[in-house]
Amino acid sequence: MKYWRVPLDIDTVQIPHGVVHIDIDLCKGCAFCEEYCPRDVLAMSDAFNRKGYHYPEVVKSGECVNCGLCEAICPEFAIFCTEGEPGPAAAWAVQPGEEAP
Amino acid sequence: MNVTEQPFSQSLEIPSTEESLKHPMEDYLRIERFPHIWCATCGLGTVLTAFITGLQKSELDPDKVSVVSGIGCTGRSAGYLRLDSFHSTHGRAVPFATGLALGNPELKVAVISGDGDLIAIGGNHFIHTARRNIDMTVICVNNFNYAMTGGQAGPTTPLTANASTAPYGCYEYPFNLPYLAESSGAVYVARWTALHIRRLANAICEALLKPGFSFIEVICPCSTLYARRNRLGSGLDLMKHYHDQAIIRHGADTSELQIDFQKEIIVGKFVDIEKPTFARKRDDYLSERLGKDYVPYKGP
């Protein structure tokens, strides 16, 4: 994701970062987390868990902003986020010469 | 022969989560009972998460909160919560909670139960508890059918929806639950879906802190019976339907909140009024009538 317009104070802004933890044995493969993750961090894996369900996997771990939506919507208590190291927002800025999204 | 039992997950070399971390809600859950019995893509686990989040937000002492459930899929909620919880008989969650609330006025009592338990067999208890304005929070999870017993048509099944006792579609008029609660005398009435997780958690927090009879209807996907019988896909498809069709209208007239089959669902907070609770009304009235002869009940 890139900013469409670069804010003037972008150097001072820190973006929170989350680390997603998944208990794959509790998962029943409903895909609520994958569908509603606002940053598309998760994807359903091709592998099965012990009950035969496809479980979610973290595919874009750098994109997670620790919003906690996956934790709140998971009906199985199988996924949660912990706070990671916040990163500078400047990394999201459109670089000179790059086309704005 | 001595065979050492190897866990199934190890034998297949399936990775599992790191042991040291625990789920942030584990303190509120009887985690040894998990995984729970609810079907894949059922929304009841999400409602339970919202309840725990609401309870955490309300900053009530968990030792002073009690949860009562009746029978049915939703009735399992009380058993999964690490609070003083009780799984009562069919339809009698509300009378049991009445006894708890009146016997120990310090206790905050919440009832989490389904539409079949609260409104069908427990309908009479529900309206009279709302009329008396007993201090409790009732969370009615509405999945439009009797899910645990095989998807029979219930008092909330929308017109034309298929159920196992209505194979050509339901032809009975369903209840409009917020209207029923408001006209019976509830002081707080809201309706949300299992998709409105944050608003639902906020509503549960508000309802827990509200003195008097507060009622929240939660529309919840039933994937195995309601969705399958009506060919609506999975619970995820029902969640998408809520996303498309739910309209937030705070303070809407509750008489217009009828839910038609796969049509728009009006959600929001409809009623939030102040009214003395049963216990306060009793104490005030009897103190006035009897004077010093009346000794108010202070709890055990």
Tab-separated table of C-alpha atoms in Angstrom:
chain	number	residue	atom	x	y	z
A	1	MET	CA	0.000	0.000	0.000
A	2	LYS	CA	1.224	3.477	-0.848
A	3	TYR	CA	-0.059	6.895	0.134
A	4	TRP	CA	-1.832	8.717	-2.642
A	5	ARG	CA	-0.602	12.025	-1.231
A	6	VAL	CA	2.435	12.393	0.995
A	7	PRO	CA	1.636	14.239	4.279
A	8	LEU	CA	4.014	17.017	5.299
A	9	ASP	CA	4.758	15.450	8.706
A	10	ILE	CA	5.399	11.971	7.349
A	11	ASP	CA	8.893	11.833	8.862
A	12	THR	CA	7.502	12.123	12.380
A	13	VAL	CA	4.688	9.549	12.006
A	14	GLN	CA	5.192	5.999	13.232
A	15	ILE	CA	2.950	3.231	11.929
A	16	PRO	CA	2.078	0.500	14.443
A	17	HIS	CA	3.017	-2.991	13.482
A	18	GLY	CA	1.349	-6.194	14.615
A	19	VAL	CA	2.499	-9.780	14.788
A	20	VAL	CA	-0.254	-12.293	14.010
A	21	HIS	CA	-0.352	-15.557	15.940
A	22	ILE	CA	-2.525	-18.401	14.675
A	23	ASP	CA	-3.429	-21.543	16.605
A	24	ILE	CA	-4.078	-23.691	13.572
A	25	ASP	CA	-5.459	-26.614	15.561
A	26	LEU	CA	-8.406	-24.489	16.765
A	27	CYS	CA	-9.169	-23.113	13.301
A	28	LYS	CA	-12.251	-24.364	11.452
A	29	GLY	CA	-11.465	-22.625	8.199
A	30	CYS	CA	-14.333	-20.100	8.135
A	31	ALA	CA	-12.090	-17.533	6.357
A	32	PHE	CA	-13.667	-14.546	8.203
A	33	CYS	CA	-10.174	-13.270	9.060
A	34	GLU	CA	-8.922	-13.630	5.507
A	35	GLU	CA	-12.023	-11.928	4.059
A	36	TYR	CA	-12.135	-8.973	6.450
A	37	CYS	CA	-8.432	-8.238	7.087
A	38	PRO	CA	-8.179	-4.596	5.909
A	39	ARG	CA	-4.553	-5.075	4.788
A	40	ASP	CA	-4.964	-8.524	3.196
A	41	VAL	CA	-2.273	-9.900	5.474
A	42	LEU	CA	-3.800	-13.377	5.565
A	43	ALA	CA	-4.463	-16.042	2.957
A	44	MET	CA	-5.990	-19.485	3.346
A	45	SER	CA	-3.296	-22.139	3.143
A	46	ASP	CA	-3.427	-25.175	0.901
A	47	ALA	CA	-2.474	-27.403	3.808
A	48	PHE	CA	-4.915	-28.965	6.278
A	49	ASN	CA	-4.899	-28.820	10.043
A	50	ARG	CA	-5.536	-31.928	12.135
A	51	LYS	CA	-9.302	-31.612	11.712
A	52	GLY	CA	-9.068	-31.269	7.956
A	53	TYR	CA	-9.711	-27.560	7.599
A	54	HIS	CA	-7.670	-25.087	5.609
A	55	TYR	CA	-6.241	-22.554	8.038
A	56	PRO	CA	-5.064	-18.969	7.394
A	57	GLU	CA	-1.426	-18.108	6.888
A	58	VAL	CA	0.372	-14.794	7.189
A	59	VAL	CA	1.470	-13.842	3.701
A	60	LYS	CA	2.246	-10.124	4.107
A	61	SER	CA	3.485	-9.833	7.666
A	62	GLY	CA	4.959	-6.367	7.111
A	63	GLU	CA	1.515	-4.954	6.261
A	64	CYS	CA	-0.194	-5.766	9.594
A	65	VAL	CA	-1.022	-2.607	11.576
A	66	ASN	CA	-2.284	-4.418	14.706
A	67	CYS	CA	-5.907	-3.352	14.219
A	68	GLY	CA	-7.081	-6.524	15.977
A	69	LEU	CA	-9.956	-7.200	13.590
A	70	CYS	CA	-8.925	-10.814	12.962
A	71	GLU	CA	-8.843	-11.397	16.711
A	72	ALA	CA	-12.289	-9.836	17.176
A	73	ILE	CA	-13.993	-11.639	14.301
A	74	CYS	CA	-12.471	-15.116	14.749
A	75	PRO	CA	-15.260	-17.371	16.086
A	76	GLU	CA	-12.743	-19.981	17.256
A	77	PHE	CA	-10.392	-17.853	19.416
A	78	ALA	CA	-7.651	-19.174	17.141
A	79	ILE	CA	-5.971	-15.940	16.050
A	80	PHE	CA	-4.629	-12.921	17.868
A	81	CYS	CA	-2.210	-10.051	17.390
A	82	THR	CA	0.577	-8.757	19.554
A	83	GLU	CA	2.223	-5.401	19.173
A	84	GLY	CA	5.439	-5.345	17.183
A	85	GLU	CA	8.001	-2.632	16.589
A	86	PRO	CA	6.382	0.441	15.003
A	87	GLY	CA	7.964	1.490	11.742
A	88	PRO	CA	8.373	4.895	10.070
A	89	ALA	CA	5.496	5.964	7.858
A	90	ALA	CA	7.962	7.281	5.305
A	91	ALA	CA	8.386	3.760	3.968
A	92	TRP	CA	4.815	4.011	2.622
A	93	ALA	CA	5.416	7.249	0.790
A	94	VAL	CA	5.538	7.415	-2.973
A	95	GLN	CA	9.165	7.757	-4.000
A	96	PRO	CA	10.276	10.444	-6.504
A	97	GLY	CA	9.762	9.176	-10.024
A	98	GLU	CA	7.307	6.512	-8.850
A	99	GLU	CA	3.740	6.641	-10.106
A	100	ALA	CA	1.128	7.488	-7.491
A	101	PRO	CA	-1.461	4.724	-6.933
B	1	MET	CA	2.898	-54.641	23.947
B	2	ASN	CA	3.687	-51.172	25.106
B	3	VAL	CA	2.723	-48.622	22.506
B	4	THR	CA	3.589	-45.041	23.295
B	5	GLU	CA	0.830	-42.822	22.095
B	6	GLN	CA	1.994	-40.150	19.731
B	7	PRO	CA	-0.173	-37.076	19.233
B	8	PHE	CA	-1.817	-36.999	15.852
B	9	SER	CA	-0.396	-33.594	14.961
B	10	GLN	CA	3.159	-34.788	15.623
B	11	SER	CA	2.783	-37.885	13.531
B	12	LEU	CA	1.797	-35.735	10.552
B	13	GLU	CA	4.371	-33.046	11.349
B	14	ILE	CA	1.807	-30.269	11.424
B	15	PRO	CA	3.245	-27.029	12.801
B	16	SER	CA	1.519	-25.566	15.832
B	17	THR	CA	1.599	-22.178	17.555
B	18	GLU	CA	4.296	-21.293	20.039
B	19	GLU	CA	3.456	-22.483	23.541
B	20	SER	CA	4.535	-19.409	25.503
B	21	LEU	CA	1.910	-17.057	24.066
B	22	LYS	CA	-1.678	-17.259	25.138
B	23	HIS	CA	-4.810	-15.759	23.690
B	24	PRO	CA	-5.624	-12.385	25.342
B	25	MET	CA	-9.114	-13.646	26.233
B	26	GLU	CA	-7.932	-16.874	27.789
B	27	ASP	CA	-8.516	-15.522	31.316
B	28	TYR	CA	-12.229	-15.241	30.516
B	29	LEU	CA	-12.565	-18.633	28.814
B	30	ARG	CA	-12.609	-22.226	29.967
B	31	ILE	CA	-9.947	-22.920	27.387
B	32	GLU	CA	-9.723	-26.607	28.307
B	33	ARG	CA	-13.145	-27.039	26.672
B	34	PHE	CA	-11.966	-25.693	23.340
B	35	PRO	CA	-12.370	-26.221	20.416
B	36	HIS	CA	-16.049	-25.469	20.985
B	37	ILE	CA	-18.932	-27.417	19.428
B	38	TRP	CA	-20.157	-24.630	17.136
B	39	CYS	CA	-20.014	-25.341	13.417
B	40	ALA	CA	-17.439	-23.909	11.060
B	41	THR	CA	-18.575	-20.413	9.907
B	42	CYS	CA	-21.118	-20.088	12.733
B	43	GLY	CA	-21.019	-16.602	14.218
B	44	LEU	CA	-21.554	-17.563	17.853
B	45	GLY	CA	-17.841	-17.508	18.692
B	46	THR	CA	-17.676	-13.953	17.353
B	47	VAL	CA	-20.586	-12.953	19.605
B	48	LEU	CA	-18.790	-14.515	22.577
B	49	THR	CA	-15.652	-12.525	21.691
B	50	ALA	CA	-17.754	-9.361	21.519
B	51	PHE	CA	-19.255	-10.151	24.921
B	52	ILE	CA	-15.808	-10.571	26.494
B	53	THR	CA	-14.601	-7.354	24.833
B	54	GLY	CA	-17.692	-5.517	26.116
B	55	LEU	CA	-17.135	-6.920	29.592
B	56	GLN	CA	-13.493	-5.801	29.544
B	57	LYS	CA	-14.534	-2.323	28.353
B	58	SER	CA	-17.177	-1.994	31.063
B	59	GLU	CA	-14.428	-2.560	33.688
B	60	LEU	CA	-16.834	-4.561	35.835
B	61	ASP	CA	-15.233	-6.952	38.307
B	62	PRO	CA	-15.502	-10.402	36.644
B	63	ASP	CA	-16.209	-11.897	40.084
B	64	LYS	CA	-19.365	-9.791	40.241
B	65	VAL	CA	-20.650	-10.787	36.812
B	66	SER	CA	-22.740	-13.861	36.234
B	67	VAL	CA	-23.796	-15.327	32.900
B	68	VAL	CA	-26.866	-17.514	32.450
B	69	SER	CA	-27.764	-19.474	29.339
B	70	GLY	CA	-30.626	-21.649	28.302
B	71	ILE	CA	-30.665	-24.563	25.902
B	72	GLY	CA	-29.562	-24.476	22.300
B	73	CYS	CA	-26.441	-23.675	20.344
B	74	THR	CA	-26.133	-20.287	22.049
B	75	GLY	CA	-26.823	-21.946	25.392
B	76	ARG	CA	-23.312	-23.343	25.274
B	77	SER	CA	-21.880	-19.809	25.763
B	78	ALA	CA	-22.188	-19.867	29.546
B	79	GLY	CA	-20.194	-23.077	29.740
B	80	TYR	CA	-17.313	-21.602	27.781
B	81	LEU	CA	-16.972	-18.483	29.962
B	82	ARG	CA	-14.742	-18.578	33.033
B	83	LEU	CA	-17.225	-16.561	35.088
B	84	ASP	CA	-19.910	-17.665	37.499
B	85	SER	CA	-22.063	-19.106	34.783
B	86	PHE	CA	-25.065	-21.361	34.697
B	87	HIS	CA	-26.538	-23.467	31.908
B	88	SER	CA	-30.204	-23.557	32.866
B	89	THR	CA	-33.150	-25.566	31.568
B	90	HIS	CA	-34.885	-24.784	28.306
B	91	GLY	CA	-36.442	-21.333	28.301
B	92	ARG	CA	-35.745	-20.694	31.971
B	93	ALA	CA	-32.544	-18.670	31.632
B	94	VAL	CA	-34.400	-15.409	32.341
B	95	PRO	CA	-36.226	-16.616	35.514
B	96	PHE	CA	-32.969	-18.104	36.825
B	97	ALA	CA	-31.242	-14.787	36.160
B	98	THR	CA	-34.120	-12.962	37.901
B	99	GLY	CA	-33.455	-15.017	41.024
B	100	LEU	CA	-29.737	-14.259	40.851
B	101	ALA	CA	-30.280	-10.535	40.307
B	102	LEU	CA	-32.792	-10.189	43.154
B	103	GLY	CA	-30.996	-12.540	45.538
B	104	ASN	CA	-27.660	-10.807	45.160
B	105	PRO	CA	-28.178	-7.177	44.121
B	106	GLU	CA	-24.408	-6.643	43.808
B	107	LEU	CA	-24.246	-9.114	40.960
B	108	LYS	CA	-24.443	-7.988	37.321
B	109	VAL	CA	-26.413	-10.682	35.527
B	110	ALA	CA	-26.203	-11.289	31.793
B	111	VAL	CA	-28.258	-13.789	29.835
B	112	ILE	CA	-26.790	-15.051	26.555
B	113	SER	CA	-29.242	-17.295	24.795
B	114	GLY	CA	-30.841	-18.005	21.484
B	115	ASP	CA	-34.124	-16.922	19.948
B	116	GLY	CA	-35.627	-20.375	20.410
B	117	ASP	CA	-34.830	-20.378	24.103
B	118	LEU	CA	-35.624	-16.768	25.010
B	119	ILE	CA	-38.513	-15.974	22.706
B	120	ALA	CA	-40.182	-19.307	21.952
B	121	ILE	CA	-40.344	-21.433	25.099
B	122	GLY	CA	-39.153	-18.599	27.328
B	123	GLY	CA	-41.278	-15.908	25.704
B	124	ASN	CA	-43.561	-15.413	28.664
B	125	HIS	CA	-40.646	-15.082	31.087
B	126	PHE	CA	-39.018	-12.620	28.740
B	127	ILE	CA	-41.952	-10.220	28.505
B	128	HIS	CA	-42.655	-10.264	32.239
B	129	THR	CA	-39.022	-9.684	33.186
B	130	ALA	CA	-38.917	-6.755	30.774
B	131	ARG	CA	-42.205	-5.455	32.243
B	132	ARG	CA	-40.800	-5.595	35.793
B	133	ASN	CA	-37.552	-3.963	34.596
B	134	ILE	CA	-35.333	-6.356	36.498
B	135	ASP	CA	-31.678	-5.327	36.358
B	136	MET	CA	-30.182	-7.675	33.772
B	137	THR	CA	-28.727	-7.714	30.281
B	138	VAL	CA	-30.266	-10.092	27.772
B	139	ILE	CA	-28.301	-10.893	24.629
B	140	CYS	CA	-30.533	-12.796	22.227
B	141	VAL	CA	-28.602	-14.428	19.411
B	142	ASN	CA	-31.038	-14.780	16.534
B	143	ASN	CA	-30.149	-17.356	13.884
B	144	PHE	CA	-33.735	-17.624	12.576
B	145	ASN	CA	-34.300	-21.304	13.435
B	146	TYR	CA	-33.919	-23.993	16.085
B	147	ALA	CA	-30.387	-24.885	15.043
B	148	MET	CA	-29.353	-27.449	17.626
B	149	THR	CA	-32.356	-29.718	17.081
B	150	GLY	CA	-32.204	-29.788	13.287
B	151	GLY	CA	-33.356	-26.471	11.848
B	152	GLN	CA	-37.072	-26.405	12.673
B	153	ALA	CA	-39.042	-23.223	12.058
B	154	GLY	CA	-39.160	-20.991	15.134
B	155	PRO	CA	-40.840	-17.741	16.146
B	156	THR	CA	-38.206	-15.674	14.343
B	157	THR	CA	-38.056	-17.618	11.051
B	158	PRO	CA	-38.791	-15.064	8.305
B	159	LEU	CA	-41.735	-15.592	5.949
B	160	THR	CA	-40.927	-17.930	3.013
B	161	ALA	CA	-37.656	-19.164	4.561
B	162	ASN	CA	-37.189	-22.902	4.369
B	163	ALA	CA	-36.899	-24.915	7.568
B	164	SER	CA	-37.095	-28.624	8.312
B	165	THR	CA	-40.680	-28.227	9.560
B	166	ALA	CA	-41.485	-25.771	6.775
B	167	PRO	CA	-40.244	-27.550	3.635
B	168	TYR	CA	-42.287	-25.263	1.340
B	169	GLY	CA	-41.264	-22.148	3.239
B	170	CYS	CA	-42.419	-20.628	6.491
B	171	TYR	CA	-45.896	-19.072	6.412
B	172	GLU	CA	-46.081	-17.866	10.035
B	173	TYR	CA	-45.503	-14.214	10.848
B	174	PRO	CA	-42.249	-13.897	12.801
B	175	PHE	CA	-41.603	-11.828	15.902
B	176	ASN	CA	-39.992	-8.426	15.663
B	177	LEU	CA	-37.749	-8.720	18.717
B	178	PRO	CA	-36.788	-5.055	19.360
B	179	TYR	CA	-40.499	-4.116	19.123
B	180	LEU	CA	-41.412	-6.895	21.546
B	181	ALA	CA	-38.711	-5.802	23.995
B	182	GLU	CA	-39.593	-2.110	23.805
B	183	SER	CA	-43.313	-2.637	24.179
B	184	SER	CA	-42.688	-4.974	27.127
B	185	GLY	CA	-40.747	-2.243	28.917
B	186	ALA	CA	-37.029	-2.707	28.232
B	187	VAL	CA	-34.899	0.380	28.932
B	188	TYR	CA	-32.196	-0.388	26.368
B	189	VAL	CA	-32.878	-2.054	23.019
B	190	ALA	CA	-30.319	-2.549	20.269
B	191	ARG	CA	-29.814	-4.828	17.320
B	192	TRP	CA	-26.518	-5.671	15.647
B	193	THR	CA	-25.235	-8.481	13.472
B	194	ALA	CA	-22.297	-10.777	14.138
B	195	LEU	CA	-20.360	-8.712	11.605
B	196	HIS	CA	-20.652	-5.443	13.598
B	197	ILE	CA	-18.061	-6.646	16.093
B	198	ARG	CA	-16.935	-3.284	17.476
B	199	ARG	CA	-20.417	-1.737	17.680
B	200	LEU	CA	-21.744	-4.929	19.239
B	201	ALA	CA	-18.987	-4.901	21.871
B	202	ASN	CA	-19.747	-1.230	22.628
B	203	ALA	CA	-23.471	-2.016	22.878
B	204	ILE	CA	-22.780	-4.904	25.268
B	205	CYS	CA	-20.609	-2.599	27.394
B	206	GLU	CA	-23.376	0.044	27.475
B	207	ALA	CA	-26.031	-2.559	28.254
B	208	LEU	CA	-24.000	-4.071	31.099
B	209	LEU	CA	-23.603	-0.648	32.684
B	210	LYS	CA	-27.268	0.271	32.214
B	211	PRO	CA	-29.466	-0.312	35.265
B	212	GLY	CA	-32.627	-2.108	34.250
B	213	PHE	CA	-33.648	-4.595	31.596
B	214	SER	CA	-31.390	-4.149	28.572
B	215	PHE	CA	-31.879	-6.176	25.433
B	216	ILE	CA	-29.561	-6.720	22.465
B	217	GLU	CA	-30.564	-8.803	19.479
B	218	VAL	CA	-27.627	-10.200	17.527
B	219	ILE	CA	-28.267	-11.544	14.033
B	220	CYS	CA	-25.963	-14.502	13.617
B	221	PRO	CA	-25.184	-16.769	10.652
B	222	CYS	CA	-26.247	-20.413	10.949
B	223	SER	CA	-24.278	-22.173	8.244
B	224	THR	CA	-25.209	-25.809	8.725
B	225	LEU	CA	-28.986	-25.472	8.830
B	226	TYR	CA	-30.435	-22.081	7.940
B	227	ALA	CA	-27.934	-21.264	5.194
B	228	ARG	CA	-27.770	-24.805	3.809
B	229	ARG	CA	-31.544	-25.362	3.717
B	230	ASN	CA	-32.097	-22.001	2.038
B	231	ARG	CA	-29.123	-22.415	-0.331
B	232	LEU	CA	-27.485	-19.248	0.929
B	233	GLY	CA	-23.932	-20.579	0.925
B	234	SER	CA	-21.767	-20.617	4.010
B	235	GLY	CA	-21.653	-18.414	7.082
B	236	LEU	CA	-19.199	-16.214	5.239
B	237	ASP	CA	-21.820	-15.576	2.540
B	238	LEU	CA	-24.304	-14.602	5.249
B	239	MET	CA	-21.705	-12.232	6.720
B	240	LYS	CA	-21.355	-10.665	3.266
B	241	HIS	CA	-25.144	-10.381	3.125
B	242	TYR	CA	-25.105	-8.516	6.465
B	243	HIS	CA	-22.390	-6.269	5.077
B	244	ASP	CA	-24.519	-5.412	2.044
B	245	GLN	CA	-27.962	-5.285	3.637
B	246	ALA	CA	-27.473	-3.999	7.192
B	247	ILE	CA	-28.514	-0.370	7.579
B	248	ILE	CA	-27.525	1.507	10.716
B	249	ARG	CA	-30.448	3.623	11.884
B	250	HIS	CA	-30.128	4.678	15.513
B	251	GLY	CA	-33.372	5.549	17.220
B	252	ALA	CA	-35.492	3.938	14.502
B	253	ASP	CA	-39.142	3.183	15.237
B	254	THR	CA	-39.042	-0.396	16.521
B	255	SER	CA	-42.390	-1.252	14.903
B	256	GLU	CA	-40.684	-1.039	11.509
B	257	LEU	CA	-37.834	-3.426	12.233
B	258	GLN	CA	-39.383	-6.586	10.819
B	259	ILE	CA	-36.790	-8.782	9.082
B	260	ASP	CA	-37.910	-10.220	5.752
B	261	PHE	CA	-36.160	-13.154	4.145
B	262	GLN	CA	-32.789	-11.986	2.773
B	263	LYS	CA	-33.917	-8.361	2.759
B	264	GLU	CA	-32.459	-5.356	4.525
B	265	ILE	CA	-31.708	-5.579	8.249
B	266	ILE	CA	-32.045	-2.338	10.192
B	267	VAL	CA	-29.527	-2.269	13.027
B	268	GLY	CA	-28.610	0.267	15.684
B	269	LYS	CA	-29.526	1.429	19.142
B	270	PHE	CA	-33.272	1.997	19.232
B	271	VAL	CA	-34.184	2.613	22.862
B	272	ASP	CA	-32.115	4.072	25.698
B	273	ILE	CA	-34.316	5.452	28.467
B	274	GLU	CA	-34.081	5.829	32.233
B	275	LYS	CA	-36.562	3.967	34.428
B	276	PRO	CA	-36.255	2.763	38.044
B	277	THR	CA	-35.440	-0.930	38.277
B	278	PHE	CA	-37.689	-3.478	39.981
B	279	ALA	CA	-35.581	-3.515	43.167
B	280	ARG	CA	-35.492	0.293	43.454
B	281	LYS	CA	-39.179	0.670	42.734
B	282	ARG	CA	-39.981	-1.982	45.359
B	283	ASP	CA	-37.783	-0.344	47.997
B	284	ASP	CA	-39.055	3.180	47.281
B	285	TYR	CA	-42.703	2.191	47.220
B	286	LEU	CA	-42.636	-0.020	50.292
B	287	SER	CA	-40.543	2.493	52.284
B	288	GLU	CA	-43.149	5.107	51.484
B	289	ARG	CA	-46.081	2.840	52.393
B	290	LEU	CA	-44.644	1.113	55.469
B	291	GLY	CA	-42.151	3.687	56.769
B	292	LYS	CA	-39.678	2.292	59.283
B	293	ASP	CA	-41.367	-1.112	59.293
B	294	TYR	CA	-39.869	-1.855	55.917
B	295	VAL	CA	-36.305	-3.205	55.989
B	296	PRO	CA	-34.812	-3.131	52.478
B	297	TYR	CA	-32.986	-6.273	51.384
B	298	LYS	CA	-29.258	-5.592	51.098
B	299	GLY	CA	-28.066	-8.945	49.827
B	300	PRO	CA	-26.614	-12.070	51.386
